[in-house]
GROMACS .gro file of C-alpha atoms in nm:
model
  191
    1MET     CA    1  -0.281  -1.483  -1.717
    2PRO     CA    2  -0.389  -1.206  -1.857
    3ILE     CA    3  -0.399  -0.973  -1.577
    4ARG     CA    4  -0.179  -0.645  -1.568
    5ILE     CA    5  -0.076  -0.427  -1.250
    6THR     CA    6  -0.120  -0.073  -1.428
    7PRO     CA    7   0.152   0.182  -1.319
    8TYR     CA    8   0.016   0.491  -1.195
    9THR     CA    9   0.138   0.864  -1.288
   10PRO     CA   10   0.251   1.112  -1.027
   11ALA     CA   11  -0.102   1.286  -1.066
   12GLU     CA   12  -0.251   0.982  -0.990
   13VAL     CA   13  -0.073   0.896  -0.689
   14ALA     CA   14  -0.143   1.237  -0.563
   15ILE     CA   15  -0.509   1.163  -0.617
   16ALA     CA   16  -0.511   0.835  -0.443
   17THR     CA   17  -0.262   0.935  -0.159
   18GLY     CA   18  -0.264   1.298  -0.123
   19ARG     CA   19   0.085   1.319  -0.182
   20THR     CA   20   0.105   1.653  -0.423
   21VAL     CA   21   0.321   1.591  -0.740
   22VAL     CA   22   0.572   1.887  -0.601
   23ASN     CA   23   0.619   1.689  -0.292
   24GLN     CA   24   0.682   1.360  -0.494
   25ARG     CA   25   0.932   1.526  -0.693
   26ASN     CA   26   1.081   1.699  -0.388
   27ASP     CA   27   1.132   1.352  -0.228
   28ARG     CA   28   1.312   1.177  -0.540
   29ARG     CA   29   1.549   1.505  -0.521
   30SER     CA   30   1.599   1.470  -0.176
   31GLY     CA   31   1.672   1.115  -0.175
   32TYR     CA   32   1.363   0.989   0.002
   33ALA     CA   33   1.238   0.836  -0.287
   34PRO     CA   34   1.360   0.627  -0.596
   35ARG     CA   35   1.455   0.851  -0.889
   36HIS     CA   36   1.286   0.751  -1.225
   37HIS     CA   37   1.448   0.782  -1.562
   38GLY     CA   38   1.209   0.987  -1.791
   39HIS     CA   39   0.853   1.019  -1.681
   40ALA     CA   40   0.806   0.881  -1.328
   41ARG     CA   41   0.567   0.606  -1.284
   42PHE     CA   42   0.471   0.429  -0.961
   43ASP     CA   43   0.416   0.064  -0.897
   44LEU     CA   44   0.181  -0.101  -0.653
   45ILE     CA   45   0.455  -0.043  -0.375
   46GLY     CA   46   0.498   0.298  -0.506
   47VAL     CA   47   0.149   0.408  -0.452
   48ALA     CA   48   0.117   0.230  -0.104
   49ARG     CA   49   0.487   0.383  -0.035
   50ASN     CA   50   0.350   0.766  -0.080
   51TYR     CA   51   0.028   0.649   0.114
   52VAL     CA   52   0.249   0.612   0.401
   53ILE     CA   53   0.483   0.909   0.365
   54GLN     CA   54   0.178   1.146   0.332
   55SER     CA   55  -0.018   0.958   0.642
   56PHE     CA   56   0.262   1.050   0.859
   57ALA     CA   57   0.340   1.418   0.701
   58GLU     CA   58  -0.027   1.500   0.798
   59LEU     CA   59   0.062   1.403   1.164
   60GLY     CA   60   0.367   1.604   1.168
   61ILE     CA   61   0.614   1.353   1.079
   62GLY     CA   62   0.826   1.442   0.740
   63PRO     CA   63   0.964   1.211   0.501
   64ALA     CA   64   1.301   1.240   0.651
   65SER     CA   65   1.163   1.011   0.966
   66SER     CA   66   0.922   0.835   0.757
   67VAL     CA   67   1.107   0.715   0.461
   68ARG     CA   68   1.268   0.481   0.726
   69PHE     CA   69   0.978   0.271   0.744
   70ALA     CA   70   0.787   0.374   0.426
   71ASP     CA   71   0.916   0.053   0.247
   72ASP     CA   72   0.825  -0.191   0.513
   73ALA     CA   73   0.464  -0.055   0.596
   74GLY     CA   74   0.411   0.005   0.213
   75ASN     CA   75   0.471  -0.367   0.143
   76ALA     CA   76   0.222  -0.469   0.388
   77ILE     CA   77  -0.030  -0.210   0.266
   78ALA     CA   78   0.031  -0.317  -0.109
   79ARG     CA   79  -0.040  -0.687   0.027
   80THR     CA   80  -0.400  -0.561   0.171
   81LEU     CA   81  -0.460  -0.386  -0.122
   82ILE     CA   82  -0.448  -0.688  -0.329
   83ARG     CA   83  -0.760  -0.795  -0.175
   84GLN     CA   84  -0.968  -0.494  -0.219
   85PRO     CA   85  -1.234  -0.499  -0.488
   86GLU     CA   86  -1.201  -0.126  -0.551
   87ALA     CA   87  -0.829  -0.186  -0.663
   88TRP     CA   88  -0.941  -0.457  -0.941
   89SER     CA   89  -1.120  -0.328  -1.272
   90TRP     CA   90  -1.482  -0.484  -1.331
   91ALA     CA   91  -1.323  -0.703  -1.632
   92ALA     CA   92  -1.072  -0.820  -1.419
   93ARG     CA   93  -1.328  -0.897  -1.099
   94SER     CA   94  -1.529  -1.090  -1.322
   95ARG     CA   95  -1.274  -1.334  -1.501
   96TYR     CA   96  -0.997  -1.349  -1.228
   97PRO     CA   97  -1.012  -1.693  -1.051
   98GLY     CA   98  -0.936  -1.599  -0.715
   99MET     CA   99  -1.248  -1.363  -0.700
  100GLY     CA  100  -1.536  -1.493  -0.419
  101ILE     CA  101  -1.867  -1.389  -0.376
  102GLY     CA  102  -1.945  -1.036  -0.368
  103GLY     CA  103  -1.606  -0.944  -0.564
  104ARG     CA  104  -1.364  -1.003  -0.253
  105VAL     CA  105  -1.041  -1.153  -0.351
  106VAL     CA  106  -1.050  -1.500  -0.165
  107GLY     CA  107  -0.731  -1.654  -0.335
  108VAL     CA  108  -0.395  -1.495  -0.500
  109HIS     CA  109  -0.325  -1.702  -0.817
  110ARG     CA  110   0.031  -1.803  -0.890
  111ASP     CA  111   0.032  -1.632  -1.213
  112LEU     CA  112  -0.065  -1.299  -0.982
  113ILE     CA  113   0.229  -1.362  -0.737
  114GLY     CA  114   0.438  -1.391  -1.041
  115LEU     CA  115   0.344  -1.031  -1.141
  116LEU     CA  116   0.382  -0.854  -0.799
  117PRO     CA  117   0.728  -0.632  -0.718
  118PHE     CA  118   0.754  -0.841  -0.364
  119GLU     CA  119   0.715  -1.172  -0.189
  120TYR     CA  120   0.388  -1.224  -0.166
  121GLU     CA  121   0.254  -1.339   0.186
  122ARG     CA  122  -0.121  -1.335   0.299
  123PRO     CA  123  -0.169  -1.022   0.445
  124SER     CA  124  -0.269  -0.996   0.830
  125ILE     CA  125  -0.575  -0.731   0.896
  126MET     CA  126  -0.407  -0.744   1.239
  127GLN     CA  127  -0.097  -0.620   1.161
  128GLY     CA  128   0.026  -0.298   1.191
  129LEU     CA  129   0.316  -0.015   1.248
  130ILE     CA  130   0.388   0.151   1.584
  131VAL     CA  131   0.632   0.455   1.576
  132TRP     CA  132   0.742   0.590   1.908
  133ALA     CA  133   0.851   0.951   1.954
  134ASN     CA  134   1.205   0.896   1.954
  135GLY     CA  135   1.148   0.723   1.599
  136ASP     CA  136   1.211   0.369   1.669
  137PHE     CA  137   0.936   0.174   1.519
  138GLU     CA  138   0.792  -0.202   1.509
  139ILE     CA  139   0.560  -0.383   1.266
  140SER     CA  140   0.337  -0.538   1.501
  141PRO     CA  141   0.179  -0.902   1.384
  142LYS     CA  142  -0.101  -0.812   1.672
  143PHE     CA  143  -0.211  -0.459   1.616
  144ILE     CA  144  -0.567  -0.467   1.710
  145ALA     CA  145  -0.593  -0.110   1.851
  146ALA     CA  146  -0.755   0.188   1.719
  147PRO     CA  147  -0.485   0.483   1.651
  148GLY     CA  148  -0.416   0.677   1.943
  149SER     CA  149  -0.533   0.460   2.197
  150LYS     CA  150  -0.336   0.307   2.480
  151LEU     CA  151  -0.287  -0.035   2.556
  152PRO     CA  152  -0.183  -0.077   2.928
  153ARG     CA  153  -0.085  -0.427   2.923
  154GLU     CA  154   0.192  -0.390   2.732
  155ARG     CA  155   0.460  -0.150   2.918
  156LYS     CA  156   0.618  -0.037   2.622
  157LEU     CA  157   0.343   0.143   2.455
  158TRP     CA  158   0.312   0.358   2.763
  159GLY     CA  159   0.489   0.642   2.624
  160PRO     CA  160   0.402   0.900   2.324
  161TYR     CA  161   0.342   0.685   2.000
  162VAL     CA  162   0.167   0.679   1.652
  163THR     CA  163  -0.003   0.376   1.495
  164MET     CA  164  -0.109   0.289   1.162
  165GLY     CA  165  -0.322  -0.032   1.088
  166PHE     CA  166  -0.246  -0.203   0.776
  167GLY     CA  167  -0.582  -0.338   0.715
  168PHE     CA  168  -0.746  -0.013   0.740
  169ALA     CA  169  -0.502   0.158   0.537
  170GLY     CA  170  -0.490  -0.069   0.234
  171TRP     CA  171  -0.892  -0.045   0.228
  172ALA     CA  172  -0.879   0.340   0.270
  173LEU     CA  173  -0.591   0.371   0.002
  174ALA     CA  174  -0.819   0.133  -0.241
  175GLU     CA  175  -1.103   0.362  -0.162
  176ARG     CA  176  -0.931   0.669  -0.316
  177LEU     CA  177  -0.773   0.499  -0.604
  178PRO     CA  178  -0.892   0.721  -0.938
  179ARG     CA  179  -0.880   0.359  -1.124
  180PRO     CA  180  -0.805   0.036  -1.051
  181ILE     CA  181  -0.445  -0.130  -1.049
  182PHE     CA  182  -0.526  -0.459  -1.126
  183ASP     CA  183  -0.687  -0.479  -1.468
  184TRP     CA  184  -0.761  -0.790  -1.718
  185VAL     CA  185  -0.593  -0.773  -2.076
  186GLU     CA  186  -0.748  -0.945  -2.342
  187GLU     CA  187  -0.509  -1.207  -2.546
  188ASN     CA  188  -0.513  -1.004  -2.835
  189GLU     CA  189  -0.383  -0.692  -2.658
  190MET     CA  190  -0.091  -0.865  -2.475
  191ASP     CA  191   0.265  -0.781  -2.602
   0.00000   0.00000   0.00000
């Protein structure tokens, strides 16, 4: 299938996530992000991971803490990002067999699954991340609360915590992308 997941430059990641190029470089130098040989390029997970780190940095939780859950949260956000039409080029949306009415991705084709840098599982828009004040975190399969709200029935949520809903995060990231991540490649353009 001539679908391509296009890599992002640090400048494009900065536009999409708000994480500056300087902060991205500092993250790599400090060991909070993978090092690149040559020019830095970010795949689907790298973009989502930077979005998580920046979102928590804006709340005062720096990369030294957020790096512990950035990979798990980034993977979950990347899975939801696949289903956002803004993440797809017009050419890919018009030709991809998994597109439904209105450009919403209704199915993930096995050839696209083979391109993904992670094992694909159908995303749940109700899934989210809970981070407590002591630094512990949990990926919750039934995350339905708005950020900052309290769930009085769940005793473990009575203390201070920060939340991130993956469905919302995937949608918000897709809205900020400077260009689509998923693109269609004509057969004559393929290597």
